[in-house]
XYZ file of C-alpha atoms in Angstrom:
373
model
C -72.899 -11.575 16.467
C -75.699 -11.334 14.909
C -76.007 -8.304 12.089
C -79.303 -5.449 12.622
C -82.117 -6.368 10.793
C -85.188 -4.773 9.906
C -88.903 -5.339 11.606
C -89.258 -7.869 8.766
C -85.727 -9.584 9.406
C -84.295 -8.641 6.675
C -80.304 -6.834 6.468
C -80.627 -3.544 4.854
C -77.541 -2.382 2.635
C -76.985 0.318 5.294
C -75.776 -2.543 7.415
C -74.446 -4.627 5.042
C -70.549 -4.876 4.905
C -70.346 -5.877 1.091
C -70.543 -4.132 -2.275
C -70.877 -5.524 -5.339
C -69.745 -2.932 -8.378
C -70.245 -4.557 -12.359
C -67.364 -5.176 -13.354
C -68.379 -3.898 -16.842
C -69.270 -0.935 -18.553
C -72.420 -3.131 -20.914
C -75.718 -1.810 -19.704
C -79.305 -3.817 -20.293
C -80.220 -7.546 -20.035
C -80.318 -10.650 -22.140
C -83.910 -9.369 -23.090
C -82.436 -5.972 -24.273
C -80.668 -7.887 -27.116
C -82.185 -11.412 -28.126
C -85.953 -12.237 -29.566
C -87.353 -14.675 -26.872
C -87.126 -17.620 -28.991
C -83.158 -16.655 -29.511
C -83.304 -16.421 -25.978
C -84.964 -19.692 -25.120
C -82.828 -21.552 -27.120
C -80.244 -19.597 -25.493
C -80.076 -20.204 -22.088
C -81.469 -23.482 -22.848
C -77.694 -23.911 -24.319
C -75.611 -22.043 -21.233
C -77.970 -24.187 -18.832
C -77.476 -27.710 -19.958
C -73.589 -26.793 -20.725
C -73.107 -25.532 -17.207
C -74.473 -28.884 -15.734
C -73.239 -31.304 -18.214
C -69.685 -29.613 -18.030
C -68.521 -26.584 -15.737
C -69.669 -28.076 -12.805
C -67.209 -31.359 -13.531
C -64.471 -28.498 -12.799
C -65.355 -26.864 -9.254
C -63.768 -28.323 -6.165
C -64.748 -31.102 -4.983
C -67.118 -31.947 -7.488
C -65.109 -35.588 -8.094
C -67.813 -36.283 -5.625
C -71.374 -36.674 -6.807
C -73.505 -35.262 -3.826
C -71.420 -32.058 -4.044
C -71.845 -32.053 -8.079
C -75.156 -32.780 -7.487
C -75.671 -29.412 -5.283
C -74.942 -27.489 -7.910
C -76.674 -29.614 -10.742
C -79.587 -30.385 -9.328
C -79.988 -28.223 -6.087
C -78.162 -24.513 -6.743
C -79.824 -25.240 -10.825
C -83.502 -25.678 -8.579
C -82.964 -22.834 -6.661
C -82.397 -20.489 -9.987
C -85.669 -20.808 -11.119
C -86.652 -19.002 -8.122
C -83.887 -16.499 -7.297
C -83.094 -14.882 -10.617
C -79.778 -13.653 -10.048
C -78.808 -17.036 -8.815
C -79.639 -18.135 -12.718
C -77.968 -15.434 -14.462
C -74.596 -16.129 -12.646
C -74.817 -20.019 -13.766
C -75.605 -18.916 -17.151
C -72.562 -15.983 -16.725
C -70.318 -18.743 -15.537
C -71.288 -21.067 -18.447
C -71.090 -18.302 -21.175
C -67.403 -17.647 -19.804
C -66.201 -21.561 -19.680
C -67.228 -21.583 -23.135
C -65.483 -18.448 -24.214
C -62.461 -20.129 -22.531
C -60.668 -22.561 -24.857
C -60.274 -25.292 -22.237
C -61.522 -28.682 -24.107
C -58.790 -30.628 -22.141
C -59.413 -29.934 -19.449
C -63.186 -29.676 -18.864
C -63.228 -32.713 -16.351
C -60.257 -31.554 -13.837
C -62.084 -32.974 -11.463
C -63.618 -35.843 -12.582
C -63.821 -39.358 -11.316
C -61.976 -42.266 -13.359
C -65.393 -44.156 -14.384
C -66.868 -40.181 -15.728
C -64.188 -39.291 -17.615
C -65.385 -40.865 -21.227
C -68.951 -39.356 -20.811
C -67.645 -36.078 -19.651
C -65.279 -36.132 -22.976
C -67.758 -37.254 -24.357
C -70.377 -34.904 -23.872
C -66.978 -32.181 -24.599
C -67.037 -33.168 -28.063
C -70.152 -32.423 -29.019
C -70.948 -29.680 -27.479
C -68.117 -27.110 -26.951
C -68.191 -25.556 -30.924
C -71.858 -26.588 -31.337
C -72.259 -24.563 -34.795
C -75.164 -21.966 -32.942
C -71.591 -20.756 -30.745
C -70.169 -20.216 -33.798
C -71.957 -16.686 -34.722
C -72.031 -15.835 -31.072
C -70.310 -13.200 -29.449
C -70.388 -15.169 -25.466
C -67.783 -12.482 -24.892
C -71.280 -9.704 -24.496
C -72.963 -12.691 -23.557
C -70.766 -13.265 -20.386
C -70.901 -9.893 -19.608
C -74.560 -8.995 -20.251
C -75.656 -11.899 -18.021
C -72.967 -11.343 -15.316
C -73.703 -8.012 -14.625
C -77.507 -8.540 -14.144
C -76.610 -11.691 -11.761
C -74.565 -8.319 -9.449
C -77.108 -5.991 -9.996
C -80.240 -8.079 -8.697
C -77.429 -9.833 -6.027
C -77.148 -6.465 -4.578
C -80.628 -6.575 -4.318
C -80.731 -9.520 -2.761
C -78.044 -9.068 0.131
C -80.019 -5.903 0.928
C -82.763 -7.853 1.758
C -81.232 -11.026 3.150
C -83.233 -13.498 4.756
C -83.949 -17.105 5.420
C -85.540 -17.342 1.920
C -83.015 -16.637 0.100
C -79.417 -16.603 2.112
C -78.754 -19.727 0.308
C -78.742 -18.247 -2.393
C -77.418 -15.260 -2.385
C -74.239 -17.547 -0.985
C -74.570 -19.814 -4.308
C -74.790 -16.923 -6.492
C -71.742 -15.560 -4.110
C -69.894 -18.091 -5.111
C -70.204 -18.454 -8.611
C -68.977 -14.269 -8.827
C -65.931 -15.268 -7.079
C -65.051 -18.502 -9.002
C -65.461 -16.266 -12.500
C -63.848 -13.410 -11.112
C -60.184 -13.855 -11.503
C -60.996 -14.305 -15.976
C -63.108 -11.025 -16.089
C -63.209 -10.253 -19.838
C -61.458 -6.482 -20.153
C -63.819 -4.320 -22.402
C -63.111 -1.215 -24.043
C -63.887 0.866 -20.946
C -60.219 -0.938 -18.988
C -57.738 1.670 -18.336
C -54.948 0.560 -20.536
C -52.539 0.624 -17.238
C -52.391 -2.465 -15.317
C -54.861 -3.435 -12.606
C -54.404 -5.872 -9.886
C -57.587 -8.067 -9.646
C -58.739 -6.461 -6.418
C -62.156 -6.969 -7.177
C -61.761 -11.397 -6.889
C -60.592 -10.379 -3.608
C -63.805 -7.910 -2.389
C -66.000 -11.089 -4.074
C -63.888 -13.779 -1.905
C -64.172 -10.959 0.758
C -67.976 -11.104 0.693
C -68.700 -14.982 0.613
C -66.864 -14.884 4.063
C -69.003 -12.292 5.009
C -72.112 -13.332 3.824
C -71.136 -17.249 5.436
C -71.004 -15.047 8.450
C -74.124 -13.482 8.665
C -76.456 -15.882 6.769
C -75.295 -19.095 8.813
C -77.662 -18.425 11.589
C -80.651 -18.579 8.988
C -80.414 -22.039 7.557
C -81.009 -25.417 7.964
C -78.033 -28.474 8.356
C -79.769 -29.278 5.341
C -78.802 -26.077 3.399
C -76.372 -25.247 0.072
C -74.676 -23.664 2.419
C -74.425 -26.339 4.666
C -73.393 -29.021 2.394
C -70.897 -26.985 0.235
C -68.492 -26.104 3.523
C -69.178 -29.998 4.968
C -67.521 -30.748 2.109
C -64.634 -28.258 1.594
C -62.508 -29.653 4.183
C -59.140 -29.822 2.511
C -57.185 -27.825 3.628
C -58.329 -27.568 6.962
C -58.379 -23.002 6.979
C -60.290 -23.146 10.585
C -56.533 -24.318 11.449
C -55.253 -20.750 12.228
C -51.699 -22.009 12.786
C -51.618 -24.101 10.069
C -52.591 -21.381 7.788
C -50.489 -18.432 9.206
C -47.521 -20.333 10.391
C -44.507 -17.253 10.417
C -42.534 -20.342 9.277
C -44.199 -20.307 5.922
C -42.573 -16.495 5.602
C -39.239 -17.555 5.371
C -38.770 -17.931 1.868
C -40.090 -14.656 1.191
C -38.858 -12.797 4.516
C -36.806 -10.373 2.366
C -39.815 -8.356 1.558
C -40.310 -7.441 5.014
C -37.273 -6.139 5.497
C -39.102 -2.685 7.033
C -35.324 -1.309 7.011
C -33.709 -2.151 3.954
C -37.260 -1.103 1.872
C -38.949 1.379 3.948
C -42.837 2.739 3.168
C -44.160 5.859 4.583
C -47.292 5.255 7.188
C -45.576 1.684 8.052
C -47.670 1.175 11.704
C -48.127 -2.576 14.088
C -51.631 -2.995 12.414
C -50.300 -2.900 8.368
C -46.965 -4.848 9.112
C -48.831 -7.679 11.146
C -51.132 -7.780 7.527
C -48.638 -8.236 5.741
C -46.577 -10.323 7.515
C -49.980 -12.594 7.987
C -50.538 -12.401 4.557
C -47.438 -13.561 3.575
C -47.689 -16.631 5.707
C -49.997 -17.738 3.926
C -48.691 -17.077 0.807
C -45.992 -19.312 2.163
C -48.118 -21.805 2.969
C -49.470 -22.055 -0.504
C -45.777 -22.674 -1.565
C -45.194 -25.202 1.060
C -48.226 -27.369 0.199
C -46.795 -26.985 -3.574
C -44.078 -28.290 -2.645
C -45.575 -31.212 -0.735
C -47.034 -32.153 -3.633
C -50.776 -31.310 -2.432
C -53.502 -32.695 -4.742
C -54.490 -30.040 -7.314
C -58.025 -29.417 -6.011
C -56.492 -28.520 -2.766
C -53.624 -26.497 -4.023
C -57.084 -24.332 -6.256
C -59.260 -23.866 -2.967
C -56.019 -22.355 -1.409
C -55.331 -20.504 -4.521
C -59.062 -19.163 -4.471
C -59.239 -18.270 -0.613
C -56.586 -15.414 -0.240
C -59.367 -13.253 -0.393
C -61.602 -14.861 2.170
C -59.198 -15.183 4.811
C -56.108 -12.801 4.336
C -57.237 -9.418 6.132
C -59.319 -6.908 4.952
C -57.029 -4.627 5.228
C -54.740 -5.898 2.614
C -57.126 -5.408 0.238
C -57.351 -1.677 1.246
C -53.282 -2.057 0.557
C -53.540 -3.572 -2.786
C -56.189 -0.273 -3.244
C -53.754 2.006 -1.890
C -51.624 0.401 -4.915
C -48.582 -0.183 -2.395
C -46.112 -1.711 -3.584
C -45.370 -4.271 -0.664
C -48.745 -5.895 -1.127
C -48.929 -5.329 -5.136
C -45.559 -7.880 -4.484
C -47.088 -10.484 -2.608
C -49.550 -10.721 -4.502
C -47.887 -11.450 -7.092
C -45.552 -13.874 -5.404
C -49.828 -15.700 -4.227
C -51.012 -15.599 -7.911
C -47.645 -16.814 -9.660
C -47.562 -19.733 -7.667
C -51.203 -20.590 -9.769
C -48.682 -21.847 -12.621
C -48.553 -24.431 -11.412
C -52.341 -25.667 -11.094
C -52.604 -23.618 -14.957
C -54.728 -26.019 -16.543
C -57.785 -25.253 -15.146
C -59.689 -22.463 -16.872
C -59.529 -20.396 -13.668
C -55.941 -19.843 -14.021
C -54.998 -20.426 -17.436
C -53.050 -17.331 -18.364
C -53.423 -15.874 -14.972
C -49.479 -16.479 -13.655
C -48.037 -14.726 -16.776
C -50.642 -12.068 -16.953
C -50.536 -10.790 -13.070
C -47.146 -11.131 -12.592
C -45.985 -9.175 -15.506
C -48.823 -7.046 -15.526
C -47.648 -5.774 -11.624
C -44.301 -5.412 -12.805
C -45.017 -2.873 -15.404
C -46.051 -0.565 -12.584
C -43.902 -1.355 -9.590
C -41.536 1.568 -9.140
C -37.550 1.046 -9.902
C -36.847 0.731 -6.086
C -39.614 -2.604 -5.775
C -38.819 -4.221 -9.066
C -35.683 -6.568 -7.157
C -39.085 -8.635 -5.294
C -40.360 -9.452 -8.624
C -37.423 -12.240 -9.406
C -38.784 -14.837 -7.773
C -42.580 -14.662 -9.468
C -41.059 -14.049 -12.747
C -38.717 -17.200 -12.714
C -41.637 -19.023 -11.788
C -43.419 -18.405 -14.678
C -40.345 -18.604 -17.065
C -40.104 -22.135 -15.994
C -43.012 -23.109 -16.543
C -42.794 -21.833 -20.062
C -39.843 -23.964 -20.778
C -41.577 -26.605 -19.764
C -44.326 -26.148 -22.124
């Protein structure tokens, strides 16, 4: 089904079901805070770091053609579409901010690892970075990218759809590691924005696909994203996968107000997906597959599940805690470093007493990992 378009064939913001709120309170752009020469040097530094280091950490970037999509095609597109370029700079600054020197070649092939390690040692602790507020730099570029992305989405067409898709991927990749700013509430907030950004990627794929050619960046990215096969509905949502966590779906023992059939189905489907991730872990799937499974919860779970999280429903929160507790298995990847511990303990802190029992398994996952480190 095609979305309604205006007379120019573009989609208006009123018809496109995507909302990308800015995660930070920082206002302004890099041009407001840096002199031209300083900004030029900074952006060259961030771009170089993205090309030589950050792209090696993306799923499937052990394949050279896939990595070329980011280091060549996406960068070239970013020179035409500033929202994509700013998203590149934002994720590069975020990676520099994360102390992940031992993880930078998570996906590199054996023959590439020596080269990546050499670049890492010379660039990761560059003298020019020591006096920079990388957190603020990340926030400025990310907020700018999101503001510009909103405008691009409201005018989505064949000329910008590919860049919008690649930008959305970059935003979803870094959304789990967003840095709290001074406006952050003292009480814990679950990573709902991460799920929303991932859901936006799925929406953009659905709407933009008819606009693009077979050699588009989107088509090639999806062509390399074959493991696991998310198109296999039964493999992703097999009810058997719910069995280890079936106590979470005991409606009579753990009642919930306003629990209709649609909400029950939402919980059942989402928990089946989480159980499938757990099964993949037990079957020792490759780390890059595990990362795609964990990242894609927002893409594949019912949209209603995100609404239930926004309502603060304990069952929904507990399911999310189970899902992200599984990220402990791939904590060496910089996207997930510290995520399991932060999310599981954060959710535990806001759950009512009658749901604390449901946190035993997620807490045991991070305790076991902690005792092995």
